Amino acid sequence: MTNLPSNLPDLADLRVQIDGIDRQLLSLLNQRALVAEQVGEVKKRDGTAFFRPDRVAQVIDKIQTANPGPLKNSHVTAIWREIMSACLALEAPQRVAVLGPVGTFCEQAAVEFFGGAADLIYCANFDEVFHATAAGSAQYGVVGVENSTEGVVTRSLDLFLHTPTHVVGEVSLLVRHNLLRVSNSLEGIEVVMAHPQALAQCQGWLSKHLPHAERRPVSSNAEGAKLATTNPAWAALASDRAATQFGLHIASHAIQDDAYNRTRFAIICLPQTLGTPPPSDNDCTGLIVSVPNQPGAVHDLLVPLKANGVSMTRFESRPARTGQWEYYFYIDIQGHPSQPHVAKALKELRSLCAFYKVLGTYPVVN
């Protein structure tokens, strides 16, 4: 046990010090908020975007560099993201469409990216998230695109094909699925409800511990949690946040088959809401392409990337649904279109394509 100095102030004195510091913090935060309101007026006058994720990243990077401790950089980041979110809400509240109801991982990803002051719009499915964002009822949308265990979210890929929105950011979320129900026991569970991806990510655990329970797909994990409140024989796979929201017990913690299970969420918006972010040190550019159905066509797609030193990080295919066995290819490459070698590769690649669309360029989350 650590020996503490004998001349430490007593607890009452320390609390008085903390109360005084809190008042100073509150005063400084309100000073920052007043300046943020002025920033908002300048942005209105100049017609510039209110939310700039690159600016948020710059501020947080400076804060982390200047941080002397003992606060950890991860904690400082969380604090400053909330400060900036609250100040942005004074400039112009950001409406963000997410998969609902309250308690989804999609909601959690939105809060991580935009902060807790964002005005969240809850949608029944990803189709509605895309529609709300494209129609302008939400300025931004958050959609799942890939899971480290189960791969891509195919519905999102299909929706990207025809949407006018583009991708301006991403959130990579560590996903822990808990078994939730009205009682704190595994006894008597007849139905387990969750989004199909979550059911797949927990299939090993479910087969071992609840082999006879029906696995019922629903629109979201939080929707499953909501339904689990209505029947003691039903359970759901969902987050800690959903357990708190719906007053459910966590009958078993972190039951996903992969302990490091992660889901990647894309931040989407219309180009007029926010254009392509400026280059960072580590960017991703997403594409959708198709090529004529002829020998070597797919191979030829890769040649411009190799010739110009551009690395491809993802290659997925989805049927074009024409009845002709044609496909759209979803490609992620490293780099920003403003970089000369990337621009040259994209120009050459485009000349080979029957269909070509840039999904967006954004900083990669490590």
mmCIF file of C-alpha atoms in Angstrom:
data_model
loop_
_atom_site.group_PDB
_atom_site.id
_atom_site.type_symbol
_atom_site.label_atom_id
_atom_site.label_comp_id
_atom_site.label_asym_id
_atom_site.label_seq_id
_atom_site.Cartn_x
_atom_site.Cartn_y
_atom_site.Cartn_z
ATOM 1 C CA MET A 1 0.000 0.000 0.000
ATOM 2 C CA THR A 2 1.334 3.465 -0.950
ATOM 3 C CA ASN A 3 2.357 5.696 1.964
ATOM 4 C CA LEU A 4 0.627 9.064 1.550
ATOM 5 C CA PRO A 5 2.288 12.302 2.724
ATOM 6 C CA SER A 6 1.239 13.226 6.260
ATOM 7 C CA ASN A 7 0.655 16.873 5.321
ATOM 8 C CA LEU A 8 -2.177 16.223 2.845
ATOM 9 C CA PRO A 9 -5.167 18.603 3.205
ATOM 10 C CA ASP A 10 -8.296 17.030 4.629
ATOM 11 C CA LEU A 11 -11.153 15.945 2.365
ATOM 12 C CA ALA A 12 -13.284 19.014 3.048
ATOM 13 C CA ASP A 13 -10.463 21.343 1.948
ATOM 14 C CA LEU A 14 -9.848 19.327 -1.215
ATOM 15 C CA ARG A 15 -13.534 19.512 -2.098
ATOM 16 C CA VAL A 16 -13.472 23.282 -1.663
ATOM 17 C CA GLN A 17 -10.535 23.389 -4.110
ATOM 18 C CA ILE A 18 -12.438 21.252 -6.614
ATOM 19 C CA ASP A 19 -15.550 23.447 -6.304
ATOM 20 C CA GLY A 20 -13.432 26.515 -7.050
ATOM 21 C CA ILE A 21 -11.802 24.879 -10.067
ATOM 22 C CA ASP A 22 -15.240 23.781 -11.331
ATOM 23 C CA ARG A 23 -16.434 27.398 -11.233
ATOM 24 C CA GLN A 24 -13.359 28.470 -13.220
ATOM 25 C CA LEU A 25 -13.979 25.707 -15.750
ATOM 26 C CA LEU A 26 -17.623 26.715 -16.107
ATOM 27 C CA SER A 27 -16.664 30.329 -16.677
ATOM 28 C CA LEU A 28 -14.094 29.369 -19.328
ATOM 29 C CA LEU A 29 -16.494 26.992 -21.054
ATOM 30 C CA ASN A 30 -19.106 29.725 -21.315
ATOM 31 C CA GLN A 31 -16.461 32.094 -22.691
ATOM 32 C CA ARG A 32 -15.678 29.469 -25.330
ATOM 33 C CA ALA A 33 -19.383 29.105 -26.085
ATOM 34 C CA LEU A 34 -19.754 32.864 -26.628
ATOM 35 C CA VAL A 35 -16.881 32.809 -29.133
ATOM 36 C CA ALA A 36 -18.444 29.747 -30.817
ATOM 37 C CA GLU A 37 -21.696 31.684 -31.273
ATOM 38 C CA GLN A 38 -19.713 34.416 -33.046
ATOM 39 C CA VAL A 39 -18.077 31.740 -35.226
ATOM 40 C CA GLY A 40 -21.560 30.560 -36.130
ATOM 41 C CA GLU A 41 -22.568 34.048 -37.271
ATOM 42 C CA VAL A 42 -19.448 34.303 -39.445
ATOM 43 C CA LYS A 43 -20.206 30.897 -40.994
ATOM 44 C CA LYS A 44 -23.777 32.016 -41.751
ATOM 45 C CA ARG A 45 -22.474 35.175 -43.384
ATOM 46 C CA ASP A 46 -19.868 33.335 -45.453
ATOM 47 C CA GLY A 47 -22.073 30.307 -46.249
ATOM 48 C CA THR A 48 -19.523 27.803 -44.950
ATOM 49 C CA ALA A 49 -20.209 24.423 -43.341
ATOM 50 C CA PHE A 50 -20.984 24.494 -39.620
ATOM 51 C CA PHE A 51 -19.638 21.021 -38.876
ATOM 52 C CA ARG A 52 -16.057 20.372 -39.973
ATOM 53 C CA PRO A 53 -14.756 16.974 -38.837
ATOM 54 C CA ASP A 54 -11.255 17.917 -40.005
ATOM 55 C CA ARG A 55 -11.356 20.958 -37.700
ATOM 56 C CA VAL A 56 -12.507 18.755 -34.799
ATOM 57 C CA ALA A 57 -9.574 16.420 -35.500
ATOM 58 C CA GLN A 58 -7.134 19.359 -35.578
ATOM 59 C CA VAL A 59 -8.343 20.713 -32.235
ATOM 60 C CA ILE A 60 -8.204 17.306 -30.556
ATOM 61 C CA ASP A 61 -4.727 16.629 -31.959
ATOM 62 C CA LYS A 62 -3.475 19.946 -30.528
ATOM 63 C CA ILE A 63 -5.070 19.209 -27.158
ATOM 64 C CA GLN A 64 -3.505 15.748 -27.021
ATOM 65 C CA THR A 65 -0.085 17.148 -27.912
ATOM 66 C CA ALA A 66 -0.346 19.795 -25.181
ATOM 67 C CA ASN A 67 -1.741 17.414 -22.549
ATOM 68 C CA PRO A 68 0.747 17.107 -19.622
ATOM 69 C CA GLY A 69 -1.355 14.535 -17.733
ATOM 70 C CA PRO A 70 -2.378 12.926 -15.463
ATOM 71 C CA LEU A 71 -5.527 12.753 -17.633
ATOM 72 C CA LYS A 72 -5.138 10.183 -20.410
ATOM 73 C CA ASN A 73 -5.364 11.405 -23.995
ATOM 74 C CA SER A 74 -8.390 9.161 -24.605
ATOM 75 C CA HIS A 75 -10.223 10.859 -21.727
ATOM 76 C CA VAL A 76 -9.188 14.339 -22.891
ATOM 77 C CA THR A 77 -10.447 13.469 -26.378
ATOM 78 C CA ALA A 78 -13.848 12.432 -25.044
ATOM 79 C CA ILE A 79 -14.133 15.617 -22.956
ATOM 80 C CA TRP A 80 -13.176 17.936 -25.809
ATOM 81 C CA ARG A 81 -15.454 16.195 -28.302
ATOM 82 C CA GLU A 82 -18.387 16.905 -25.983
ATOM 83 C CA ILE A 83 -17.278 20.521 -25.458
ATOM 84 C CA MET A 84 -17.090 21.065 -29.219
ATOM 85 C CA SER A 85 -20.423 19.299 -29.758
ATOM 86 C CA ALA A 86 -22.143 21.542 -27.191
ATOM 87 C CA CYS A 87 -20.625 24.677 -28.744
ATOM 88 C CA LEU A 88 -21.621 23.538 -32.242
ATOM 89 C CA ALA A 89 -25.195 23.094 -31.012
ATOM 90 C CA LEU A 90 -25.193 26.835 -30.198
ATOM 91 C CA GLU A 91 -24.003 27.637 -33.738
ATOM 92 C CA ALA A 92 -26.429 25.267 -35.483
ATOM 93 C CA PRO A 93 -27.733 21.937 -34.079
ATOM 94 C CA GLN A 94 -26.699 19.049 -36.342
ATOM 95 C CA ARG A 95 -29.518 16.661 -37.316
ATOM 96 C CA VAL A 96 -28.161 13.133 -37.666
ATOM 97 C CA ALA A 97 -30.182 10.137 -38.901
ATOM 98 C CA VAL A 98 -29.365 6.826 -37.192
ATOM 99 C CA LEU A 99 -30.814 3.348 -36.917
ATOM 100 C CA GLY A 100 -33.248 3.302 -34.013
ATOM 101 C CA PRO A 101 -34.695 2.984 -31.515
ATOM 102 C CA VAL A 102 -32.556 4.452 -28.730
ATOM 103 C CA GLY A 103 -29.721 2.118 -27.731
ATOM 104 C CA THR A 104 -28.354 0.903 -31.082
ATOM 105 C CA PHE A 105 -24.662 0.685 -31.880
ATOM 106 C CA CYS A 106 -25.419 3.036 -34.768
ATOM 107 C CA GLU A 107 -26.569 5.632 -32.229
ATOM 108 C CA GLN A 108 -23.386 5.018 -30.234
ATOM 109 C CA ALA A 109 -21.277 5.584 -33.366
ATOM 110 C CA ALA A 110 -23.113 8.854 -34.044
ATOM 111 C CA VAL A 111 -22.477 10.115 -30.511
ATOM 112 C CA GLU A 112 -18.809 9.157 -30.804
ATOM 113 C CA PHE A 113 -18.447 11.140 -34.048
ATOM 114 C CA PHE A 114 -20.735 14.137 -33.436
ATOM 115 C CA GLY A 115 -20.861 14.291 -29.626
ATOM 116 C CA GLY A 116 -23.846 14.089 -27.331
ATOM 117 C CA ALA A 117 -25.356 17.434 -28.362
ATOM 118 C CA ALA A 118 -26.272 16.236 -31.869
ATOM 119 C CA ASP A 119 -29.997 16.084 -32.659
ATOM 120 C CA LEU A 120 -30.516 12.389 -33.466
ATOM 121 C CA ILE A 121 -33.323 11.256 -35.786
ATOM 122 C CA TYR A 122 -34.187 7.585 -35.246
ATOM 123 C CA CYS A 123 -35.021 5.510 -38.324
ATOM 124 C CA ALA A 124 -36.471 2.013 -38.657
ATOM 125 C CA ASN A 125 -33.794 0.785 -41.077
ATOM 126 C CA PHE A 126 -30.822 1.921 -43.137
ATOM 127 C CA ASP A 127 -33.106 2.654 -46.111
ATOM 128 C CA GLU A 128 -34.745 5.371 -44.018
ATOM 129 C CA VAL A 129 -31.344 6.719 -42.891
ATOM 130 C CA PHE A 130 -30.271 7.147 -46.523
ATOM 131 C CA HIS A 131 -33.639 8.671 -47.468
ATOM 132 C CA ALA A 132 -33.654 11.152 -44.565
ATOM 133 C CA THR A 133 -30.127 12.280 -45.424
ATOM 134 C CA ALA A 134 -30.730 12.512 -49.164
ATOM 135 C CA ALA A 135 -34.021 14.382 -48.653
ATOM 136 C CA GLY A 136 -32.432 16.889 -46.275
ATOM 137 C CA SER A 137 -34.546 16.104 -43.214
ATOM 138 C CA ALA A 138 -31.228 15.084 -41.641
ATOM 139 C CA GLN A 139 -27.944 16.799 -42.442
ATOM 140 C CA TYR A 140 -25.962 13.624 -41.822
ATOM 141 C CA GLY A 141 -26.593 9.908 -41.600
ATOM 142 C CA VAL A 142 -24.749 7.035 -39.941
ATOM 143 C CA VAL A 143 -24.902 3.564 -41.532
ATOM 144 C CA GLY A 144 -23.141 0.295 -40.843
ATOM 145 C CA VAL A 145 -20.910 -0.840 -43.708
ATOM 146 C CA GLU A 146 -18.701 -3.672 -42.460
ATOM 147 C CA ASN A 147 -18.221 -6.045 -39.533
ATOM 148 C CA SER A 148 -14.900 -7.686 -38.718
ATOM 149 C CA THR A 149 -16.612 -11.066 -38.235
ATOM 150 C CA GLU A 150 -19.454 -11.161 -40.766
ATOM 151 C CA GLY A 151 -18.105 -8.889 -43.492
ATOM 152 C CA VAL A 152 -19.967 -6.176 -45.375
ATOM 153 C CA VAL A 153 -23.499 -4.954 -44.672
ATOM 154 C CA THR A 154 -24.885 -5.739 -48.109
ATOM 155 C CA ARG A 155 -27.972 -3.522 -47.816
ATOM 156 C CA SER A 156 -25.800 -0.473 -47.219
ATOM 157 C CA LEU A 157 -23.678 -1.297 -50.266
ATOM 158 C CA ASP A 158 -26.786 -1.581 -52.438
ATOM 159 C CA LEU A 159 -28.144 1.728 -51.141
ATOM 160 C CA PHE A 160 -24.851 3.521 -51.843
ATOM 161 C CA LEU A 161 -25.280 2.735 -55.523
ATOM 162 C CA HIS A 162 -28.078 5.196 -56.241
ATOM 163 C CA THR A 163 -27.889 7.705 -53.391
ATOM 164 C CA PRO A 164 -26.764 11.312 -54.002
ATOM 165 C CA THR A 165 -24.947 11.291 -50.648
ATOM 166 C CA HIS A 166 -21.243 10.688 -50.188
ATOM 167 C CA VAL A 167 -19.060 9.456 -47.315
ATOM 168 C CA VAL A 168 -17.184 12.085 -45.269
ATOM 169 C CA GLY A 169 -16.053 10.063 -42.250
ATOM 170 C CA GLU A 170 -16.122 6.760 -40.436
ATOM 171 C CA VAL A 171 -16.323 5.318 -36.936
ATOM 172 C CA SER A 172 -14.857 1.948 -36.018
ATOM 173 C CA LEU A 173 -16.708 0.663 -32.971
ATOM 174 C CA LEU A 174 -15.771 -2.213 -30.677
ATOM 175 C CA VAL A 175 -19.050 -4.140 -30.536
ATOM 176 C CA ARG A 176 -19.937 -6.201 -27.492
ATOM 177 C CA HIS A 177 -23.228 -8.055 -27.635
ATOM 178 C CA ASN A 178 -24.960 -8.792 -24.322
ATOM 179 C CA LEU A 179 -27.893 -11.101 -23.720
ATOM 180 C CA LEU A 180 -30.687 -8.942 -22.285
ATOM 181 C CA ARG A 181 -34.014 -9.951 -20.721
ATOM 182 C CA VAL A 182 -36.421 -9.025 -17.949
ATOM 183 C CA SER A 183 -34.895 -11.593 -15.545
ATOM 184 C CA ASN A 184 -31.241 -12.168 -14.710
ATOM 185 C CA SER A 185 -31.134 -15.810 -15.797
ATOM 186 C CA LEU A 186 -30.680 -18.015 -18.864
ATOM 187 C CA GLU A 187 -33.576 -20.244 -17.827
ATOM 188 C CA GLY A 188 -36.758 -20.335 -19.902
ATOM 189 C CA ILE A 189 -35.547 -18.362 -22.925
ATOM 190 C CA GLU A 190 -37.565 -19.360 -25.991
ATOM 191 C CA VAL A 191 -36.674 -16.576 -28.438
ATOM 192 C CA VAL A 192 -33.506 -14.513 -28.981
ATOM 193 C CA MET A 193 -33.996 -11.363 -31.074
ATOM 194 C CA ALA A 194 -31.427 -9.150 -32.779
ATOM 195 C CA HIS A 195 -30.330 -7.693 -36.087
ATOM 196 C CA PRO A 196 -29.299 -10.567 -38.425
ATOM 197 C CA GLN A 197 -25.641 -9.475 -38.235
ATOM 198 C CA ALA A 198 -25.676 -9.665 -34.435
ATOM 199 C CA LEU A 199 -27.268 -13.122 -34.487
ATOM 200 C CA ALA A 200 -24.518 -14.282 -36.848
ATOM 201 C CA GLN A 201 -21.795 -12.746 -34.670
ATOM 202 C CA CYS A 202 -23.060 -14.718 -31.631
ATOM 203 C CA GLN A 203 -24.036 -17.987 -33.301
ATOM 204 C CA GLY A 204 -21.338 -20.061 -31.525
ATOM 205 C CA TRP A 205 -22.405 -18.914 -28.062
ATOM 206 C CA LEU A 206 -26.103 -19.314 -28.864
ATOM 207 C CA SER A 207 -25.586 -22.827 -30.216
ATOM 208 C CA LYS A 208 -23.764 -23.840 -27.042
ATOM 209 C CA HIS A 209 -25.872 -22.128 -24.371
ATOM 210 C CA LEU A 210 -29.331 -21.722 -25.969
ATOM 211 C CA PRO A 211 -29.450 -24.414 -28.664
ATOM 212 C CA HIS A 212 -33.250 -24.725 -28.658
ATOM 213 C CA ALA A 213 -34.136 -21.027 -28.616
ATOM 214 C CA GLU A 214 -35.536 -19.510 -31.778
ATOM 215 C CA ARG A 215 -33.260 -16.882 -33.347
ATOM 216 C CA ARG A 216 -35.560 -14.158 -34.589
ATOM 217 C CA PRO A 217 -34.170 -11.376 -36.835
ATOM 218 C CA VAL A 218 -35.471 -7.852 -36.188
ATOM 219 C CA SER A 219 -34.651 -4.421 -37.655
ATOM 220 C CA SER A 220 -32.094 -3.509 -34.975
ATOM 221 C CA ASN A 221 -30.633 -4.802 -31.721
ATOM 222 C CA ALA A 222 -32.346 -2.021 -29.797
ATOM 223 C CA GLU A 223 -35.683 -2.992 -31.346
ATOM 224 C CA GLY A 224 -35.060 -6.533 -30.084
ATOM 225 C CA ALA A 225 -34.356 -5.155 -26.599
ATOM 226 C CA LYS A 226 -37.565 -3.148 -26.725
ATOM 227 C CA LEU A 227 -39.543 -6.264 -27.690
ATOM 228 C CA ALA A 228 -37.831 -8.308 -24.951
ATOM 229 C CA THR A 229 -39.520 -6.122 -22.336
ATOM 230 C CA THR A 230 -42.909 -7.465 -23.428
ATOM 231 C CA ASN A 231 -42.355 -11.201 -22.807
ATOM 232 C CA PRO A 232 -40.303 -12.919 -20.057
ATOM 233 C CA ALA A 233 -39.458 -15.793 -22.427
ATOM 234 C CA TRP A 234 -37.827 -13.441 -24.946
ATOM 235 C CA ALA A 235 -34.257 -12.182 -24.895
ATOM 236 C CA ALA A 236 -32.256 -9.796 -27.052
ATOM 237 C CA LEU A 237 -28.682 -9.243 -28.141
ATOM 238 C CA ALA A 238 -27.827 -5.597 -27.568
ATOM 239 C CA SER A 239 -25.553 -3.035 -25.921
ATOM 240 C CA ASP A 240 -25.158 -1.901 -22.322
ATOM 241 C CA ARG A 241 -26.840 1.317 -23.463
ATOM 242 C CA ALA A 242 -29.926 -0.607 -24.586
ATOM 243 C CA ALA A 243 -30.067 -2.491 -21.267
ATOM 244 C CA THR A 244 -30.157 0.821 -19.391
ATOM 245 C CA GLN A 245 -32.630 2.401 -21.788
ATOM 246 C CA PHE A 246 -35.176 -0.429 -21.547
ATOM 247 C CA GLY A 247 -34.577 -1.523 -17.941
ATOM 248 C CA LEU A 248 -33.368 -5.024 -18.793
ATOM 249 C CA HIS A 249 -30.954 -7.313 -16.988
ATOM 250 C CA ILE A 250 -27.711 -8.342 -18.661
ATOM 251 C CA ALA A 251 -28.106 -12.099 -18.309
ATOM 252 C CA SER A 252 -24.734 -12.697 -19.973
ATOM 253 C CA HIS A 253 -22.018 -10.206 -20.911
ATOM 254 C CA ALA A 254 -20.066 -9.954 -24.183
ATOM 255 C CA ILE A 255 -21.252 -13.153 -25.864
ATOM 256 C CA GLN A 256 -19.975 -12.349 -29.379
ATOM 257 C CA ASP A 257 -17.836 -15.141 -30.817
ATOM 258 C CA ASP A 258 -14.958 -12.772 -31.629
ATOM 259 C CA ALA A 259 -13.665 -10.912 -28.570
ATOM 260 C CA TYR A 260 -12.374 -8.101 -30.810
ATOM 261 C CA ASN A 261 -15.546 -7.833 -32.878
ATOM 262 C CA ARG A 262 -15.731 -4.386 -34.544
ATOM 263 C CA THR A 263 -18.214 -2.699 -36.852
ATOM 264 C CA ARG A 264 -17.343 0.133 -39.213
ATOM 265 C CA PHE A 265 -19.923 2.882 -39.659
ATOM 266 C CA ALA A 266 -19.906 5.442 -42.479
ATOM 267 C CA ILE A 267 -20.872 9.093 -42.005
ATOM 268 C CA ILE A 268 -22.868 10.249 -45.045
ATOM 269 C CA CYS A 269 -24.225 13.600 -46.212
ATOM 270 C CA LEU A 270 -25.097 15.513 -49.364
ATOM 271 C CA PRO A 271 -22.091 17.187 -51.050
ATOM 272 C CA GLN A 272 -23.682 20.609 -50.522
ATOM 273 C CA THR A 273 -23.830 19.940 -46.763
ATOM 274 C CA LEU A 274 -20.132 19.085 -46.559
ATOM 275 C CA GLY A 275 -17.731 18.613 -49.438
ATOM 276 C CA THR A 276 -14.792 16.238 -49.627
ATOM 277 C CA PRO A 277 -12.608 16.735 -46.522
ATOM 278 C CA PRO A 278 -9.071 18.019 -47.147
ATOM 279 C CA PRO A 279 -6.281 15.423 -47.211
ATOM 280 C CA SER A 280 -4.948 14.023 -43.968
ATOM 281 C CA ASP A 281 -1.985 11.758 -43.431
ATOM 282 C CA ASN A 282 -4.145 8.655 -43.898
ATOM 283 C CA ASP A 283 -7.167 8.813 -46.231
ATOM 284 C CA CYS A 284 -9.479 6.304 -47.868
ATOM 285 C CA THR A 285 -11.306 6.829 -51.168
ATOM 286 C CA GLY A 286 -14.273 4.567 -51.924
ATOM 287 C CA LEU A 287 -15.470 3.722 -55.441
ATOM 288 C CA ILE A 288 -18.262 1.793 -57.144
ATOM 289 C CA VAL A 289 -17.424 0.603 -60.647
ATOM 290 C CA SER A 290 -18.577 -1.871 -63.261
ATOM 291 C CA VAL A 291 -16.798 -3.074 -66.371
ATOM 292 C CA PRO A 292 -17.914 -4.578 -69.683
ATOM 293 C CA ASN A 293 -18.346 -8.346 -69.506
ATOM 294 C CA GLN A 294 -15.253 -9.355 -71.444
ATOM 295 C CA PRO A 295 -12.138 -11.438 -70.729
ATOM 296 C CA GLY A 296 -9.615 -9.744 -68.448
ATOM 297 C CA ALA A 297 -11.841 -6.744 -67.666
ATOM 298 C CA VAL A 298 -11.557 -7.091 -63.877
ATOM 299 C CA HIS A 299 -7.798 -7.618 -64.110
ATOM 300 C CA ASP A 300 -7.513 -4.438 -66.193
ATOM 301 C CA LEU A 301 -9.226 -2.493 -63.377
ATOM 302 C CA LEU A 302 -6.287 -3.180 -61.081
ATOM 303 C CA VAL A 303 -3.563 -2.178 -63.509
ATOM 304 C CA PRO A 304 -3.898 1.636 -63.066
ATOM 305 C CA LEU A 305 -3.706 1.222 -59.292
ATOM 306 C CA LYS A 306 -0.538 -0.869 -59.440
ATOM 307 C CA ALA A 307 1.067 1.302 -62.117
ATOM 308 C CA ASN A 308 0.603 4.437 -60.003
ATOM 309 C CA GLY A 309 1.536 2.951 -56.649
ATOM 310 C CA VAL A 310 -1.977 3.101 -55.162
ATOM 311 C CA SER A 311 -2.850 0.429 -52.599
ATOM 312 C CA MET A 312 -6.287 -1.215 -52.657
ATOM 313 C CA THR A 313 -7.651 -2.075 -49.203
ATOM 314 C CA ARG A 314 -11.055 -3.550 -50.107
ATOM 315 C CA PHE A 315 -12.654 -5.232 -53.107
ATOM 316 C CA GLU A 316 -16.263 -6.433 -52.909
ATOM 317 C CA SER A 317 -18.783 -7.403 -55.572
ATOM 318 C CA ARG A 318 -22.566 -7.112 -55.667
ATOM 319 C CA PRO A 319 -24.878 -8.372 -58.443
ATOM 320 C CA ALA A 320 -26.169 -5.655 -60.784
ATOM 321 C CA ARG A 321 -29.600 -7.389 -60.885
ATOM 322 C CA THR A 322 -29.842 -7.115 -64.653
ATOM 323 C CA GLY A 323 -30.227 -10.848 -65.200
ATOM 324 C CA GLN A 324 -27.004 -10.827 -67.234
ATOM 325 C CA TRP A 325 -24.623 -11.984 -64.453
ATOM 326 C CA GLU A 326 -23.117 -8.508 -64.276
ATOM 327 C CA TYR A 327 -21.611 -7.045 -61.119
ATOM 328 C CA TYR A 328 -20.771 -3.795 -59.396
ATOM 329 C CA PHE A 329 -17.409 -3.707 -57.661
ATOM 330 C CA TYR A 330 -16.862 -1.764 -54.441
ATOM 331 C CA ILE A 331 -13.253 -0.684 -54.086
ATOM 332 C CA ASP A 332 -11.440 1.167 -51.297
ATOM 333 C CA ILE A 333 -8.035 2.643 -52.040
ATOM 334 C CA GLN A 334 -5.495 4.421 -49.870
ATOM 335 C CA GLY A 335 -5.060 8.083 -50.629
ATOM 336 C CA HIS A 336 -6.847 11.337 -51.475
ATOM 337 C CA PRO A 337 -7.888 12.398 -55.023
ATOM 338 C CA SER A 338 -5.902 15.619 -54.611
ATOM 339 C CA GLN A 339 -2.684 13.577 -54.549
ATOM 340 C CA PRO A 340 -1.210 13.463 -58.094
ATOM 341 C CA HIS A 341 -0.571 9.702 -58.177
ATOM 342 C CA VAL A 342 -4.093 8.963 -56.896
ATOM 343 C CA ALA A 343 -5.671 11.416 -59.380
ATOM 344 C CA LYS A 344 -3.773 9.800 -62.265
ATOM 345 C CA ALA A 345 -4.790 6.292 -61.188
ATOM 346 C CA LEU A 346 -8.459 7.286 -60.894
ATOM 347 C CA LYS A 347 -8.450 8.964 -64.317
ATOM 348 C CA GLU A 348 -7.011 5.858 -65.956
ATOM 349 C CA LEU A 349 -9.371 3.560 -64.045
ATOM 350 C CA ARG A 350 -12.420 5.622 -64.995
ATOM 351 C CA SER A 351 -11.621 5.269 -68.704
ATOM 352 C CA LEU A 352 -12.020 1.475 -68.332
ATOM 353 C CA CYS A 353 -15.389 1.532 -66.559
ATOM 354 C CA ALA A 354 -18.920 1.216 -67.855
ATOM 355 C CA PHE A 355 -20.054 2.706 -64.519
ATOM 356 C CA TYR A 356 -17.957 4.825 -62.164
ATOM 357 C CA LYS A 357 -18.888 6.562 -58.909
ATOM 358 C CA VAL A 358 -16.751 7.986 -56.112
ATOM 359 C CA LEU A 359 -18.424 7.078 -52.810
ATOM 360 C CA GLY A 360 -16.350 9.562 -50.871
ATOM 361 C CA THR A 361 -12.957 10.365 -49.390
ATOM 362 C CA TYR A 362 -12.370 10.547 -45.641
ATOM 363 C CA PRO A 363 -9.696 10.096 -42.957
ATOM 364 C CA VAL A 364 -9.188 6.490 -41.903
ATOM 365 C CA VAL A 365 -9.899 5.585 -38.277
ATOM 366 C CA ASN A 366 -7.022 3.556 -36.829
#
